[in-house]
CSV table of C-alpha atoms in Angstrom, one decimal:
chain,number,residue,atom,x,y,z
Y,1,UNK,CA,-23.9,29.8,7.9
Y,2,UNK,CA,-22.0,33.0,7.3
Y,3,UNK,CA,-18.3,31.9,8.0
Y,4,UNK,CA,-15.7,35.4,8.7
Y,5,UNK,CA,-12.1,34.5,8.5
Y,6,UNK,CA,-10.5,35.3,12.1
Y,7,UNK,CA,-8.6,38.6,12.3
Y,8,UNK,CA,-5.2,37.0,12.9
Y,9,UNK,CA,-6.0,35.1,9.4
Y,10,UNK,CA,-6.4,38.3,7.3
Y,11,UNK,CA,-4.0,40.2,9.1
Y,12,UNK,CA,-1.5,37.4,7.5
Y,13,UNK,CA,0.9,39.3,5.8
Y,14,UNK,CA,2.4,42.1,7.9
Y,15,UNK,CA,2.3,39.6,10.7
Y,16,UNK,CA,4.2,37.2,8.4
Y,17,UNK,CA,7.2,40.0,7.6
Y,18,UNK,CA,7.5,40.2,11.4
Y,19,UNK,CA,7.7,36.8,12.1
Y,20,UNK,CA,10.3,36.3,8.9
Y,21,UNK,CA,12.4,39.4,10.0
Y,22,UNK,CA,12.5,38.0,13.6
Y,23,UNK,CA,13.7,34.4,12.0
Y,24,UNK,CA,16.5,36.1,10.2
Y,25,UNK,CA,17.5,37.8,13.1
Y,26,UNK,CA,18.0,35.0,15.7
Y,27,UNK,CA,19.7,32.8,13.1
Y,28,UNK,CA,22.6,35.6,12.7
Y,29,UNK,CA,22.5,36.3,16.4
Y,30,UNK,CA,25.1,34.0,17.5
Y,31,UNK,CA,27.4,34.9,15.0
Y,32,UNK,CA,26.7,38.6,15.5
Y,33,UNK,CA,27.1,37.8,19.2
Y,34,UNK,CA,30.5,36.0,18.2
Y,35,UNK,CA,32.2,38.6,16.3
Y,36,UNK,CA,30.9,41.8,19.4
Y,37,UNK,CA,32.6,39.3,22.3
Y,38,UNK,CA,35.7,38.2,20.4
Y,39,UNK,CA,36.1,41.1,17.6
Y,40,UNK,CA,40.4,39.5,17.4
Y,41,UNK,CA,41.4,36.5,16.3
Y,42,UNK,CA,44.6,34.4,15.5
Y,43,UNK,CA,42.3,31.6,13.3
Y,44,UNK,CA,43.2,31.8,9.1
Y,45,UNK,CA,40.6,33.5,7.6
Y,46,UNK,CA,39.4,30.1,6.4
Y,47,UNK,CA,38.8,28.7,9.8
Y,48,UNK,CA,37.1,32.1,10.4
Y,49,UNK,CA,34.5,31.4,7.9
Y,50,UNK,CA,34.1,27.6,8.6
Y,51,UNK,CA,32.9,29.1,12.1
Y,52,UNK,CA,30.8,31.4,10.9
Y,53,UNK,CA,28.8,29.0,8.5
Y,54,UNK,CA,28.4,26.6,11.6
Y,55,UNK,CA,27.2,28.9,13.7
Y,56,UNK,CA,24.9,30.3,10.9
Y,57,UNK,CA,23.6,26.7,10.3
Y,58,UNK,CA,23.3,25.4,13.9
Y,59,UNK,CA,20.7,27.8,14.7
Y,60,UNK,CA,18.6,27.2,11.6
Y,61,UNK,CA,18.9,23.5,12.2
Y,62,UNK,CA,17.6,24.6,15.8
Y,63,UNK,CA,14.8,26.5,14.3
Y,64,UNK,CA,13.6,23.3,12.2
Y,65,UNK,CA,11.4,21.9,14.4
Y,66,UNK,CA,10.0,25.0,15.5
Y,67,UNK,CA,8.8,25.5,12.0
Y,68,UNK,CA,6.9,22.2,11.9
Y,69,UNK,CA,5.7,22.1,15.6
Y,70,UNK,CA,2.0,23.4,14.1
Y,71,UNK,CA,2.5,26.6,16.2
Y,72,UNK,CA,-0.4,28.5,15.6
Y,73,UNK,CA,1.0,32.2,16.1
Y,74,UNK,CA,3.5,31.0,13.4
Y,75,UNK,CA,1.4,28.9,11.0
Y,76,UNK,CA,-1.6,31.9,10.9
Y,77,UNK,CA,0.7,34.2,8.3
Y,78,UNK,CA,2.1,31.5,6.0
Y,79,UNK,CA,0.0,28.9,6.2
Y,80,UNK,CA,1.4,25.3,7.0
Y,81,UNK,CA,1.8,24.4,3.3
Y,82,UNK,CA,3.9,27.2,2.9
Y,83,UNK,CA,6.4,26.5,6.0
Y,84,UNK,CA,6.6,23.0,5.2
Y,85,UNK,CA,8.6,24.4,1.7
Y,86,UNK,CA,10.4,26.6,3.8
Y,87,UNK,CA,11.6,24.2,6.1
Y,88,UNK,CA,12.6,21.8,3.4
Y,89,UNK,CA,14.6,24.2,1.8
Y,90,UNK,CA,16.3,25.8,5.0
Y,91,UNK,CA,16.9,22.7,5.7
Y,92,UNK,CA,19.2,21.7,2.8
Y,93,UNK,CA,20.9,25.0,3.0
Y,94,UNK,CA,21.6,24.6,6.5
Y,95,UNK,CA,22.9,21.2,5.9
Y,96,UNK,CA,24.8,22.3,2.8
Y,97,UNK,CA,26.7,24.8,5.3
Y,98,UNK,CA,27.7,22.1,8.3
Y,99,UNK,CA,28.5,20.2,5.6
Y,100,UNK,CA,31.1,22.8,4.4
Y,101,UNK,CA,32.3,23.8,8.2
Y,102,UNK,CA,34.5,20.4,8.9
Y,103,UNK,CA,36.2,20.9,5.2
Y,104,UNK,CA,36.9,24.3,5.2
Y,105,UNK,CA,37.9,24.4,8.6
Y,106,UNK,CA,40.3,21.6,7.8
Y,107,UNK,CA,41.6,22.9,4.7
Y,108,UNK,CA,42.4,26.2,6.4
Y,109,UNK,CA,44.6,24.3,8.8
Y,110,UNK,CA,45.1,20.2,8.8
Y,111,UNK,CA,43.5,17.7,7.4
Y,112,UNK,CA,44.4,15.1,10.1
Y,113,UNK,CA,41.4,17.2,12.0
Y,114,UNK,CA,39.0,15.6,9.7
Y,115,UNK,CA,40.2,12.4,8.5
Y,116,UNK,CA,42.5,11.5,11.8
Y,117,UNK,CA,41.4,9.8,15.3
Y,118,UNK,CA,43.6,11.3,17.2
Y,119,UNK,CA,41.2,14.1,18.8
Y,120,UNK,CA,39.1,14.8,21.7
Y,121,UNK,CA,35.3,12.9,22.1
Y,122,UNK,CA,34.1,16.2,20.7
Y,123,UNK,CA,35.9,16.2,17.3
Y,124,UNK,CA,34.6,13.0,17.4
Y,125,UNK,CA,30.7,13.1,17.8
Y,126,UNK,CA,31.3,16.3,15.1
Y,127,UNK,CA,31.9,13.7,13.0
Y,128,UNK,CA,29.1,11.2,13.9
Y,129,UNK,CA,26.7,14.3,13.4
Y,130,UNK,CA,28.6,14.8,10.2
Y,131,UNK,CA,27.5,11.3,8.9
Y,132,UNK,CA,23.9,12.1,10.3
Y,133,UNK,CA,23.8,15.4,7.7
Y,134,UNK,CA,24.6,13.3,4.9
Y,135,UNK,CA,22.4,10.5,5.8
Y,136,UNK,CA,19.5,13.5,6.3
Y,137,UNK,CA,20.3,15.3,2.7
Y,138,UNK,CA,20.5,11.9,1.1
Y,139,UNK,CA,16.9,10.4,2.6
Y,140,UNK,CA,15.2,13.8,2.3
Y,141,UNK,CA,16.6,14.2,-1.4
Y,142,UNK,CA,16.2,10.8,-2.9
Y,143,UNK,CA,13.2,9.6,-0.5
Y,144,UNK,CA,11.3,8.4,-3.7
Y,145,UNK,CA,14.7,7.4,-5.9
Y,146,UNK,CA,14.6,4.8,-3.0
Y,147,UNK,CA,11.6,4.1,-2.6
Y,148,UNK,CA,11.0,4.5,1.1
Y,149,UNK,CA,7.3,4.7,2.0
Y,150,UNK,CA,6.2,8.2,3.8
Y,151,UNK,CA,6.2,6.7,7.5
Y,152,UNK,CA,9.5,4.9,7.5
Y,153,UNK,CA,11.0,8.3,5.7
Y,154,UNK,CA,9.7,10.5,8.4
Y,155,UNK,CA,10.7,8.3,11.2
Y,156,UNK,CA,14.3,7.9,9.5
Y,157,UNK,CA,14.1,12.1,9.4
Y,158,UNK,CA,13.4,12.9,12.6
Y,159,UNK,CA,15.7,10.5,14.1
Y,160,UNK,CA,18.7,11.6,11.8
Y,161,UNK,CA,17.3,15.5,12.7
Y,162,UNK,CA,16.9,15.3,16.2
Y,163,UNK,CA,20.8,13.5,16.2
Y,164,UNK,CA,21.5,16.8,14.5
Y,165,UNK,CA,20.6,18.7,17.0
Y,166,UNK,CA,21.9,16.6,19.6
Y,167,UNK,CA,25.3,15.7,18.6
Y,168,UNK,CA,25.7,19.4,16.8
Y,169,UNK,CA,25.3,20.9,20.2
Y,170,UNK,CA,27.6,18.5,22.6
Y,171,UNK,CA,30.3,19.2,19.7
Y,172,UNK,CA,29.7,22.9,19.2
Y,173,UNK,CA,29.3,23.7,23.2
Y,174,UNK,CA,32.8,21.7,24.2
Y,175,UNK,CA,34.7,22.2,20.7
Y,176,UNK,CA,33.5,26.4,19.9
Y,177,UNK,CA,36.5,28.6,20.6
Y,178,UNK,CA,33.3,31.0,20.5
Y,179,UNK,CA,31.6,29.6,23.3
Y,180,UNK,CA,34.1,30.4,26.2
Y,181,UNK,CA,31.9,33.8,26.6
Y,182,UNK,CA,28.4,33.1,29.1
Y,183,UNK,CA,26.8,35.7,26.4
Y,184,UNK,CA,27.3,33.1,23.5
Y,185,UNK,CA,27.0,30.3,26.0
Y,186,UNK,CA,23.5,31.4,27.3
Y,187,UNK,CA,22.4,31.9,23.6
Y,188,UNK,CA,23.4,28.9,22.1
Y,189,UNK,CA,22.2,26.6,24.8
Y,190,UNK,CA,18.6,28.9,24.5
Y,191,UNK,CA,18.5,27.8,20.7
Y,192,UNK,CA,19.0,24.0,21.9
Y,193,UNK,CA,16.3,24.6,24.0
Y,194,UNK,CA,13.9,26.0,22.2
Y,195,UNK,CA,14.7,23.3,19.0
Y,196,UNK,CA,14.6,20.3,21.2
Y,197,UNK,CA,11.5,21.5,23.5
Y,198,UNK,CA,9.6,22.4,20.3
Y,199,UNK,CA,10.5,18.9,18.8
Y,200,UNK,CA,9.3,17.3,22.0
Y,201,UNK,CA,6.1,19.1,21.9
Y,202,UNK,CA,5.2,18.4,18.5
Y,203,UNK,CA,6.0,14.4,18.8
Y,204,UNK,CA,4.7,13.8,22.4
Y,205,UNK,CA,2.2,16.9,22.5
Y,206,UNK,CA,0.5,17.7,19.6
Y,207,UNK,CA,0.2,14.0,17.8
Y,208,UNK,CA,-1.0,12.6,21.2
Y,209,UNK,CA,-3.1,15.2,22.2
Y,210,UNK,CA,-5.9,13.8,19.4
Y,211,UNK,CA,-7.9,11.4,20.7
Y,212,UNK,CA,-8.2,8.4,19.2
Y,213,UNK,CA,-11.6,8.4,18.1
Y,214,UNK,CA,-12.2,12.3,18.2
Y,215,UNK,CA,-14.5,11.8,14.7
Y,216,UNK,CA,-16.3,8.9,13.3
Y,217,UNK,CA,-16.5,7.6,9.4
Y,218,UNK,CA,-20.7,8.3,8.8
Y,219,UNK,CA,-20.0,8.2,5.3
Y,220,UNK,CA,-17.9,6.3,2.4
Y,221,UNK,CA,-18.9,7.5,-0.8
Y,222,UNK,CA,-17.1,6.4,-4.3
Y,223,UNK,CA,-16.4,9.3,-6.1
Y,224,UNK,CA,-14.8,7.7,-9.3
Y,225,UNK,CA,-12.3,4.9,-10.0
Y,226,UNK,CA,-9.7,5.6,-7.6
Y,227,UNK,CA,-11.1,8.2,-5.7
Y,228,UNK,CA,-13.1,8.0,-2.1
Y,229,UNK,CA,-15.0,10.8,-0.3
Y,230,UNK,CA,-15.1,10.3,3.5
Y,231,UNK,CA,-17.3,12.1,5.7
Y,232,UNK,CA,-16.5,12.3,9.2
Y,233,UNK,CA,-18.6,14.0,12.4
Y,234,UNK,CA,-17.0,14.7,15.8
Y,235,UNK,CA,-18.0,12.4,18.3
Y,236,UNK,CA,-19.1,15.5,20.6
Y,237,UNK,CA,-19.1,19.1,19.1
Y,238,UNK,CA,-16.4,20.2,20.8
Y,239,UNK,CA,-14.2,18.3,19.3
Y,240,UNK,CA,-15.7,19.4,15.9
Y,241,UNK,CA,-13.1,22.1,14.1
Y,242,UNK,CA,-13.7,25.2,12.8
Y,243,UNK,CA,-12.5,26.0,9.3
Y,244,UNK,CA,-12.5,28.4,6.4
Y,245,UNK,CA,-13.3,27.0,2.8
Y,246,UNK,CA,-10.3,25.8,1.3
Y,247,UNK,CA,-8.5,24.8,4.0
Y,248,UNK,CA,-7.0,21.1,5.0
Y,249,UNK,CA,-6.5,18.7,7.8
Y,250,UNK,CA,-4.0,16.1,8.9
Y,251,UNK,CA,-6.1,13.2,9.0
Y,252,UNK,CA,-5.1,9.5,11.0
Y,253,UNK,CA,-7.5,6.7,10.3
Y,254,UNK,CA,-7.9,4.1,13.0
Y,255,UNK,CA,-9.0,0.9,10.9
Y,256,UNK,CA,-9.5,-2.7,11.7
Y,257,UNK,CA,-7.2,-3.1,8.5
Y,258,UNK,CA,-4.8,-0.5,6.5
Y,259,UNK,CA,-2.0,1.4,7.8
Y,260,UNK,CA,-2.9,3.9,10.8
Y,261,UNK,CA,-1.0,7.0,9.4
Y,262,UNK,CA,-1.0,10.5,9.9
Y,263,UNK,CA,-1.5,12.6,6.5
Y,264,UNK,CA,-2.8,15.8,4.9
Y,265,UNK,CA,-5.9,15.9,3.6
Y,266,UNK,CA,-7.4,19.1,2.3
Y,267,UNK,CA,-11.5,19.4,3.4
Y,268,UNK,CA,-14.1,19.3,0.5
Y,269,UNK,CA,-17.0,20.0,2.6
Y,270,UNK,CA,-18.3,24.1,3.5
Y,271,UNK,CA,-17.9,24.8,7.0
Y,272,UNK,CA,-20.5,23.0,9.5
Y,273,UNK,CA,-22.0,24.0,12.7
Y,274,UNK,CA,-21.9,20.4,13.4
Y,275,UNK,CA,-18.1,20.1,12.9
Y,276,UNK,CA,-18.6,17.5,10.0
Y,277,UNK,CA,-15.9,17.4,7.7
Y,278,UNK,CA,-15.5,15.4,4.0
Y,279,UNK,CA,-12.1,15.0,2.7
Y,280,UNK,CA,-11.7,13.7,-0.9
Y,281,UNK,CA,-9.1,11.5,-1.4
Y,282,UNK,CA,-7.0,9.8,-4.5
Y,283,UNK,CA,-5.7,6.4,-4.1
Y,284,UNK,CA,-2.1,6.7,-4.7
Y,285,UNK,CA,0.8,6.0,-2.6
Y,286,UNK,CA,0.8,3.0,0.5
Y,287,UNK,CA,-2.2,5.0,2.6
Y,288,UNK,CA,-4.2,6.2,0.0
Y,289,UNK,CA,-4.4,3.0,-1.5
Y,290,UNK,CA,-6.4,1.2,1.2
Y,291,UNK,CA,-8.9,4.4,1.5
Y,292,UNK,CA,-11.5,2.6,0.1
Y,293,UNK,CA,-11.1,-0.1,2.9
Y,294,UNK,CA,-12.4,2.3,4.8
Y,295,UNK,CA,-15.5,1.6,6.9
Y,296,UNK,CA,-18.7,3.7,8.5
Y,297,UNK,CA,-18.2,3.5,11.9
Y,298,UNK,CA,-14.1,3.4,12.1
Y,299,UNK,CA,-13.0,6.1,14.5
Y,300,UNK,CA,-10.5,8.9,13.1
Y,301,UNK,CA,-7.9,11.5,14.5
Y,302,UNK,CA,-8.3,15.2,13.1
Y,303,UNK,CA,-5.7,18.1,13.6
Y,304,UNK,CA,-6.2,21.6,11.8
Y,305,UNK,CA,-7.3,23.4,10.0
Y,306,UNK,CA,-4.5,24.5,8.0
Y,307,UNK,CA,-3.6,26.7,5.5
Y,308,UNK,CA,-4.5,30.5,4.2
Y,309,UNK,CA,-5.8,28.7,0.5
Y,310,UNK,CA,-9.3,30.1,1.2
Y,311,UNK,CA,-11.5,33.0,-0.9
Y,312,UNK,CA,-12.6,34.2,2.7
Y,313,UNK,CA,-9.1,35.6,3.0
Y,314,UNK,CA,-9.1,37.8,0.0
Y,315,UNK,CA,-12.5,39.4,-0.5
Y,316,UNK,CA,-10.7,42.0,-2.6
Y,317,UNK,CA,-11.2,39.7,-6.0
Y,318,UNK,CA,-15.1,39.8,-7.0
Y,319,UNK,CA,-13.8,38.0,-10.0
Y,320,UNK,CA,-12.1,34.4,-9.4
Y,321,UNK,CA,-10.5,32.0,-11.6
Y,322,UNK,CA,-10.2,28.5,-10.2
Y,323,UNK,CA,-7.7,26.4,-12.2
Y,324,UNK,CA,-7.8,22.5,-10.8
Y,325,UNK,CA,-5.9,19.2,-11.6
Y,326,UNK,CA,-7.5,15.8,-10.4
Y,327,UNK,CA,-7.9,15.6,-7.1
Y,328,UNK,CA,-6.8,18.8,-6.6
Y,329,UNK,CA,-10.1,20.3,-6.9
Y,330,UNK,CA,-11.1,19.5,-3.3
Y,331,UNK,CA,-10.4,22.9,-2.3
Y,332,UNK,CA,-12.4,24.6,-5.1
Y,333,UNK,CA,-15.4,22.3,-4.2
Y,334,UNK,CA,-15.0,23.6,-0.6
Y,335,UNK,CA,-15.5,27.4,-1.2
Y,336,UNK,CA,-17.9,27.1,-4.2
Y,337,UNK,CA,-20.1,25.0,-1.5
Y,338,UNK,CA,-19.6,27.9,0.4
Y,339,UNK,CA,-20.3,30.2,-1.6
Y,340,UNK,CA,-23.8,28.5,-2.8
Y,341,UNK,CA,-24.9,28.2,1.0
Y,342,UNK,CA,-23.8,31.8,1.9
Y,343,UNK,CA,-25.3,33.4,-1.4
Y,344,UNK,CA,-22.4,34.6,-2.7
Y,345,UNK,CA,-23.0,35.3,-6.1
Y,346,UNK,CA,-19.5,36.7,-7.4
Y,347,UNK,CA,-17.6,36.0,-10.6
Y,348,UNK,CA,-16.1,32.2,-10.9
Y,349,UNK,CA,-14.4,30.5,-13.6
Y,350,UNK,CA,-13.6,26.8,-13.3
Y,351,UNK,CA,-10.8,25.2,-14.9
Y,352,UNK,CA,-10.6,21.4,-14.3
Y,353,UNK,CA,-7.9,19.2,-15.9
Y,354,UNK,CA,-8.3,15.9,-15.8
Y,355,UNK,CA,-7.0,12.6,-17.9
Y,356,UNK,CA,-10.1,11.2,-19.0
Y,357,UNK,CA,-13.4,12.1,-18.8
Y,358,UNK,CA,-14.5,9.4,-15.7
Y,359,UNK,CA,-11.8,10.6,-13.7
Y,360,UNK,CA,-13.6,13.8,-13.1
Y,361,UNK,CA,-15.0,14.5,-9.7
Y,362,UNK,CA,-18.5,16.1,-8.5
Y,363,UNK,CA,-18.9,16.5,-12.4
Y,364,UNK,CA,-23.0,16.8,-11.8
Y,365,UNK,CA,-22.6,19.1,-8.4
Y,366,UNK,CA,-20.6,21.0,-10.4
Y,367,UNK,CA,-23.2,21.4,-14.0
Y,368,UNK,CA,-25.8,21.8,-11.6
Y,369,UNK,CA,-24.3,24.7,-9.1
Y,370,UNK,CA,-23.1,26.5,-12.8
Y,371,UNK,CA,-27.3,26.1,-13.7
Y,372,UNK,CA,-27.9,27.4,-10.2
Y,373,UNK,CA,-26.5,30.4,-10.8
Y,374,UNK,CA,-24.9,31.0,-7.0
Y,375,UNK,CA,-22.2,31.3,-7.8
Y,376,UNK,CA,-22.2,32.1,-10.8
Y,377,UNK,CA,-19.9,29.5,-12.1
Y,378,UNK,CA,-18.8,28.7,-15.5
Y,379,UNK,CA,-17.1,24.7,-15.8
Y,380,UNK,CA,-14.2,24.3,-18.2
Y,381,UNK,CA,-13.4,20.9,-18.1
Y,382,UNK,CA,-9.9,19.9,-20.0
Y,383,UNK,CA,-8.9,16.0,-20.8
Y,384,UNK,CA,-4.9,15.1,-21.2
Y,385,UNK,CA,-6.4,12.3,-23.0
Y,386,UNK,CA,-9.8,12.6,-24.3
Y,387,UNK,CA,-11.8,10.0,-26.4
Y,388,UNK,CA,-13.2,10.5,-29.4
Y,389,UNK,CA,-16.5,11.1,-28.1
Y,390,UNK,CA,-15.2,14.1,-26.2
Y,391,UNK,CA,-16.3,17.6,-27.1
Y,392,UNK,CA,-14.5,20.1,-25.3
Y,393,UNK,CA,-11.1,21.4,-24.3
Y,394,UNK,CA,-8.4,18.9,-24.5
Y,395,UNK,CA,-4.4,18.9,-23.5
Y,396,UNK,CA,-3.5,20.9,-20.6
Y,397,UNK,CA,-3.8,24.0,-18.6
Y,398,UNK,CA,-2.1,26.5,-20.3
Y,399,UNK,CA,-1.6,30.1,-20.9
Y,400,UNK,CA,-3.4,30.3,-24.1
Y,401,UNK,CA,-6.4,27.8,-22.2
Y,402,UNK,CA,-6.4,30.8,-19.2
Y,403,UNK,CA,-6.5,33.5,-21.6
Y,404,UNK,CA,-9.0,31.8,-24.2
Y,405,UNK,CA,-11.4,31.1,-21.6
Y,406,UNK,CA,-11.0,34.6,-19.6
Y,407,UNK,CA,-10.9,36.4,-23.7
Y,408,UNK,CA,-7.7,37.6,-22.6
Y,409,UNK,CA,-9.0,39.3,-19.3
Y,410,UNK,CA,-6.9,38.3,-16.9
Y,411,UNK,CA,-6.2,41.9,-14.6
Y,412,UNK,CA,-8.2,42.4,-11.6
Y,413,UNK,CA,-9.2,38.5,-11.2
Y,414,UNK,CA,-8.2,36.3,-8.3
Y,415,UNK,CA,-6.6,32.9,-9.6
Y,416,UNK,CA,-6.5,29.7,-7.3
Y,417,UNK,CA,-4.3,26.9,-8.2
Y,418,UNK,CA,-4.2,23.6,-6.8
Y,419,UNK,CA,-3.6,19.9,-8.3
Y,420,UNK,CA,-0.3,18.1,-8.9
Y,421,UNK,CA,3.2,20.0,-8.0
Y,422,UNK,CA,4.4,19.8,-11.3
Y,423,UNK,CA,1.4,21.6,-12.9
Y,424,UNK,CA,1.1,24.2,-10.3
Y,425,UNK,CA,4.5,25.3,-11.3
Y,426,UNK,CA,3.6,25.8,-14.8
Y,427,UNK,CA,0.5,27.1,-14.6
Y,428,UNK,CA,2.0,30.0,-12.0
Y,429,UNK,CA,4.7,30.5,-14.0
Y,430,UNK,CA,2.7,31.1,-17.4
Y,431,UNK,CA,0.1,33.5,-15.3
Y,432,UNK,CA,3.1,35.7,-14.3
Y,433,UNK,CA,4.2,35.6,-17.8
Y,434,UNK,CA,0.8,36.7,-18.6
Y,435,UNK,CA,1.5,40.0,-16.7
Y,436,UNK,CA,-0.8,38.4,-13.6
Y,437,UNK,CA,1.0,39.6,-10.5
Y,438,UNK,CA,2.5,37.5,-8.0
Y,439,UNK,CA,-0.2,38.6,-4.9
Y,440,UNK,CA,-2.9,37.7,-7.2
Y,441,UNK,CA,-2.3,33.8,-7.1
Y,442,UNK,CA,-2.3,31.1,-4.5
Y,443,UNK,CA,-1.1,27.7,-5.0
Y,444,UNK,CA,-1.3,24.8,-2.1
Y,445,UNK,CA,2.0,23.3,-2.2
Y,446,UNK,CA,2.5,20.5,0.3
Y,447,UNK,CA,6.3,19.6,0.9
Y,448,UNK,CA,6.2,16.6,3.3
C-alpha cells in the first residue's frame, strides 16, 4: 500500500508560523488592550509591571490546556511531541511570572498586601492560587526527585492547573484595576473560556470518546529481555487508524491485571489497510513493567496518530541517516517497513546504539531487509558495553561515529534521531556542529 502524507501534514510549516504568530498575539492582547483603555495611571512603576506580567501570564496559563487538548488543526504543524515541550516550558515561564506579580507588586507598595489578612476574599484566593503555582512548579520540576509515578503526577497537575485557572480568574476579574473596562472584561473572561472548555474537552471528551475495547491484543511477541512487541487490530475497520510511518499513539490497556493507563507509544508496524498496529515497548517505569503481562485477547484504547517524525513528510532527502538508541528504533522500523512494502529503494544508513549485544531489537529483520536490498540499508550497530566477542563499533553515537560511517558526507542527507532524551541532545547538537543544518534533523522528544 502506497501511503501519501495528507496535505495539511506537509503543508506543516507555514501553517505552524501562523498558528505561533496567532499564540503570541492573544497572550499580549490583554495587556495591549490594557495599556489602549487606560493609557494614565497613578500605580508606581513597579506595580505597573507586576500587572503587566500577570496579565502576560494569565493568558498563557489559559492557553495551556489548549495546547494539550490533541486539537488536530493545532497538533498537524508541530506535531504533539513538539507542543508537549512547548507547553512544559511556557508553562514554567508563565508560572515564573505570577510568581513574580504578588512580590513585585508588594514591594512597589506594602508588604502587608502579601503577608497580611486583612484584605478582601480576592487578595485572598490570589494567594491560595499562589500556593497552587508553587505546588505546580515544584511537582512538574522534581516529579522524579520524588518519585511520584506518571498517573498520580498527572492527576496532581491537572488538579493544581485547573486551580490555576480557576482561582487566577475569580482573583484577577474582582481584584484587576484593568478589568473595570467591558473591552478587557469580555477578553479576559473569553480566555477563561476558551482554557477551561478546552480542558473540559480534553478530560471528558477526548479520553472518553475511546471505546473501551476499540482494538484487541492478537499478538504478544518477546522481542528481547525487557522488551514486548504488541500487535493490536481494531475490532471493526472503522475504528482502525490511519498513520504515516514513524508516527505514535497513546495507547490504554484494559487488562485483567496491571495498571489501566494512558501512554505514548510510537507504532513499529507500516501502515495497514486493516488498521493493525504493533507498538514496541521497553519495560521501564510502573506501566511498562507489567507489559509482558499482557494477554491475546485483552481489549485496548487507541488515540492518534501523532507526530510529523515520518520520511513521508520530507521526500526532499533521497539520502537518510537513521541514528537509534534502544527502544528508540521503533520509528525507524516503521518507515524502513514501509519503505520495503512500497519499493522505495533510496539511500538509508542505520545507526543503532545499544548496551549489549541481546538488547538489540529486530536484529535479523534488520540483516535481512540490508540483504534485500529495498531499501537499500546499511546496519551500523554500536554497543556502550560490548563483550569480548563483539566485532564492531563500540561506545556511543558520536560525531566522529556519524562522520566515519557517512566518510565525512554529511550535506544533502536527511538525519532521524530518536532514543533516549539525553542522547538525542547530544547527537543533535554534535550534527549542527558538524555544519548539518537545523531543518535537516528531526528528533521525537516526548515531554509528558
Amino acid at each position: 500500500m502506497t501511503r501519501e502524507p495528507e496535505r495539511s501534514l506537509r503543508a506543516g510549516t507555514g501553517a505552524g508560523v501562523v498558528r505561533f504568530l496567532l499564540y503570541v498575539a492573544i497572550i499580549l492582547s490583554p495587556l495591549g488592550l490594557a495599556v489602549a483603555t487606560q493609557p494614565k495611571t497613578d500605580h508606581p512603576f513597579v506595580q505597573e509591571v507586576a500587572k503587566s506580567l500577570a496579565l502576560i501570564a494569565y493568558a498563557m496559563v489559559a492557553l495551556q490546556p489548549v495546547i494539550t487538548a490533541r486539537y488536530r488543526w493545532l497538533e498537524r504543524p508541530f506535531g504533539l511531541d513538539a507542543l508537549l515541550v512547548f507547553h512544559r516550558w511556557m508553562g514554567i515561564v508563565a508560572g515564573s511570572l505570577l510568581l513574580a506579580h504578588p512580590v513585585l507588586y508588594a514591594a512597589g507598595g506594602s508588604w502587608e498586601l502579601l503577608l497580611g489578612f486583612s484584605h478582601g476574599w480576592e487578595i485572598g484566593v490570589g494567594k491560595v492560587a499562589f500556593l497552587a503555582i508553587v505546588a505546580l512548579l515544584f511537582t512538574s520540576l522534581a516529579r522524579r526527585a520524588v518519585s511520584l509515578d506518571f498517573e498520580t503526577w498527572r492527576g496532581i497537575h491537572n488538579g493544581l492547573a485547573l486551580s490555576v485557572l480557576v482561582l487566577g480568574f475569580a482573583h484577577s476579574i474582582v481584584a484587576g484595576g484593568d478589568m473595570t473596562e467591558w473591552p478587557m472584561r469580555i477578553v479576559w473572561i473569553a480566555l477563561f473560556s476558551v482554557g477551561l472548555g478546552s480542558y473540559l474537552y480534553h478530560s471528558l471528551f477526548v479520553r472518553r470518546r475511546l471505546r473501551r475495547d476499540a482494538f484487541e491484543v492478537v499478538r504478544v511477541t518477546r522481542e528481547t529481555d525487557d522488551v514486548w512487541s504488541l500487535e493490536m487490530k481494531p475490532r471493526r475497520p472503522a475504528l482502525g487508524i490511519d498513520h504515516l510511518p514513524g508516527q505514535f499513539l497513546f495507547l490504554t490497556l484494559h487488562r485483567e491485571s496491571g495498571p489501566i493507563e494512558e501512554h505514548p507509544f510510537t507504532i513499529a508496524s507500516s501502515p495497514a489497510p486493516s488498521g493493525r498496529v504493533v507498538t514496541t515497548i521497553k519495560e521501564s517505569g510502573d506501566f511498562t513493567r507489567a507489559i509482558g503481562e499482557t494477554a491475546v485477547g485483552d481489549g485496548a484504547s487507541v488515540a492518534g496518530p501523532f507526530g510529523r517524525f515520518s520520511h513521508l513528510l520530507h521526500p526532499e532527502a533521497e539520502d537518510i541517516v537513521f541514528i537509534a538508541g534502544g527502544v528508540g528504533v521503533t520509528p525507524m522500523l516503521s518507515m524502513l517497513r514501509h519503505m520495503r512494502e512500497t519499493g522505495d529503494n533510496r539511500s538509508v544508513l542505520l545507526l543503532y546504539g545499544n548496551r549489549r549485544e541481546r538488547d538489540i531489537v529486530a536484529r535479523d529483520e534488520l540483516e535481512e531487509m540490508a540483504r534485500g536490498g529495498v531499501p537499500s540499508l546499511r546496519v551500523v550497530h554500536v554497543l556502550s558495553r560490548a563483550g569480548d566477542d563483539w566485532n564492531g563499533e563500540s561506545g556511543h553515537i558520536d560525531r566522529a561515529c556519524v562522520e566515519k560511517h557517512c566518510a565525512g558526507e554529511l550535506a544533502g542527507k536527511g538525519f532521524y534521531v530518536s532514543g533516549p532524551q539525553a542522547m538525542i541532545s547530544e547527537v543533535a547538537a554534535q550534527l549542527r556542529a558538524a555544519g548539518v543544518p537545523a531543518r535537516a534533523i528531526r528528533v521525537e522528544r516526548f515531554a509528558l
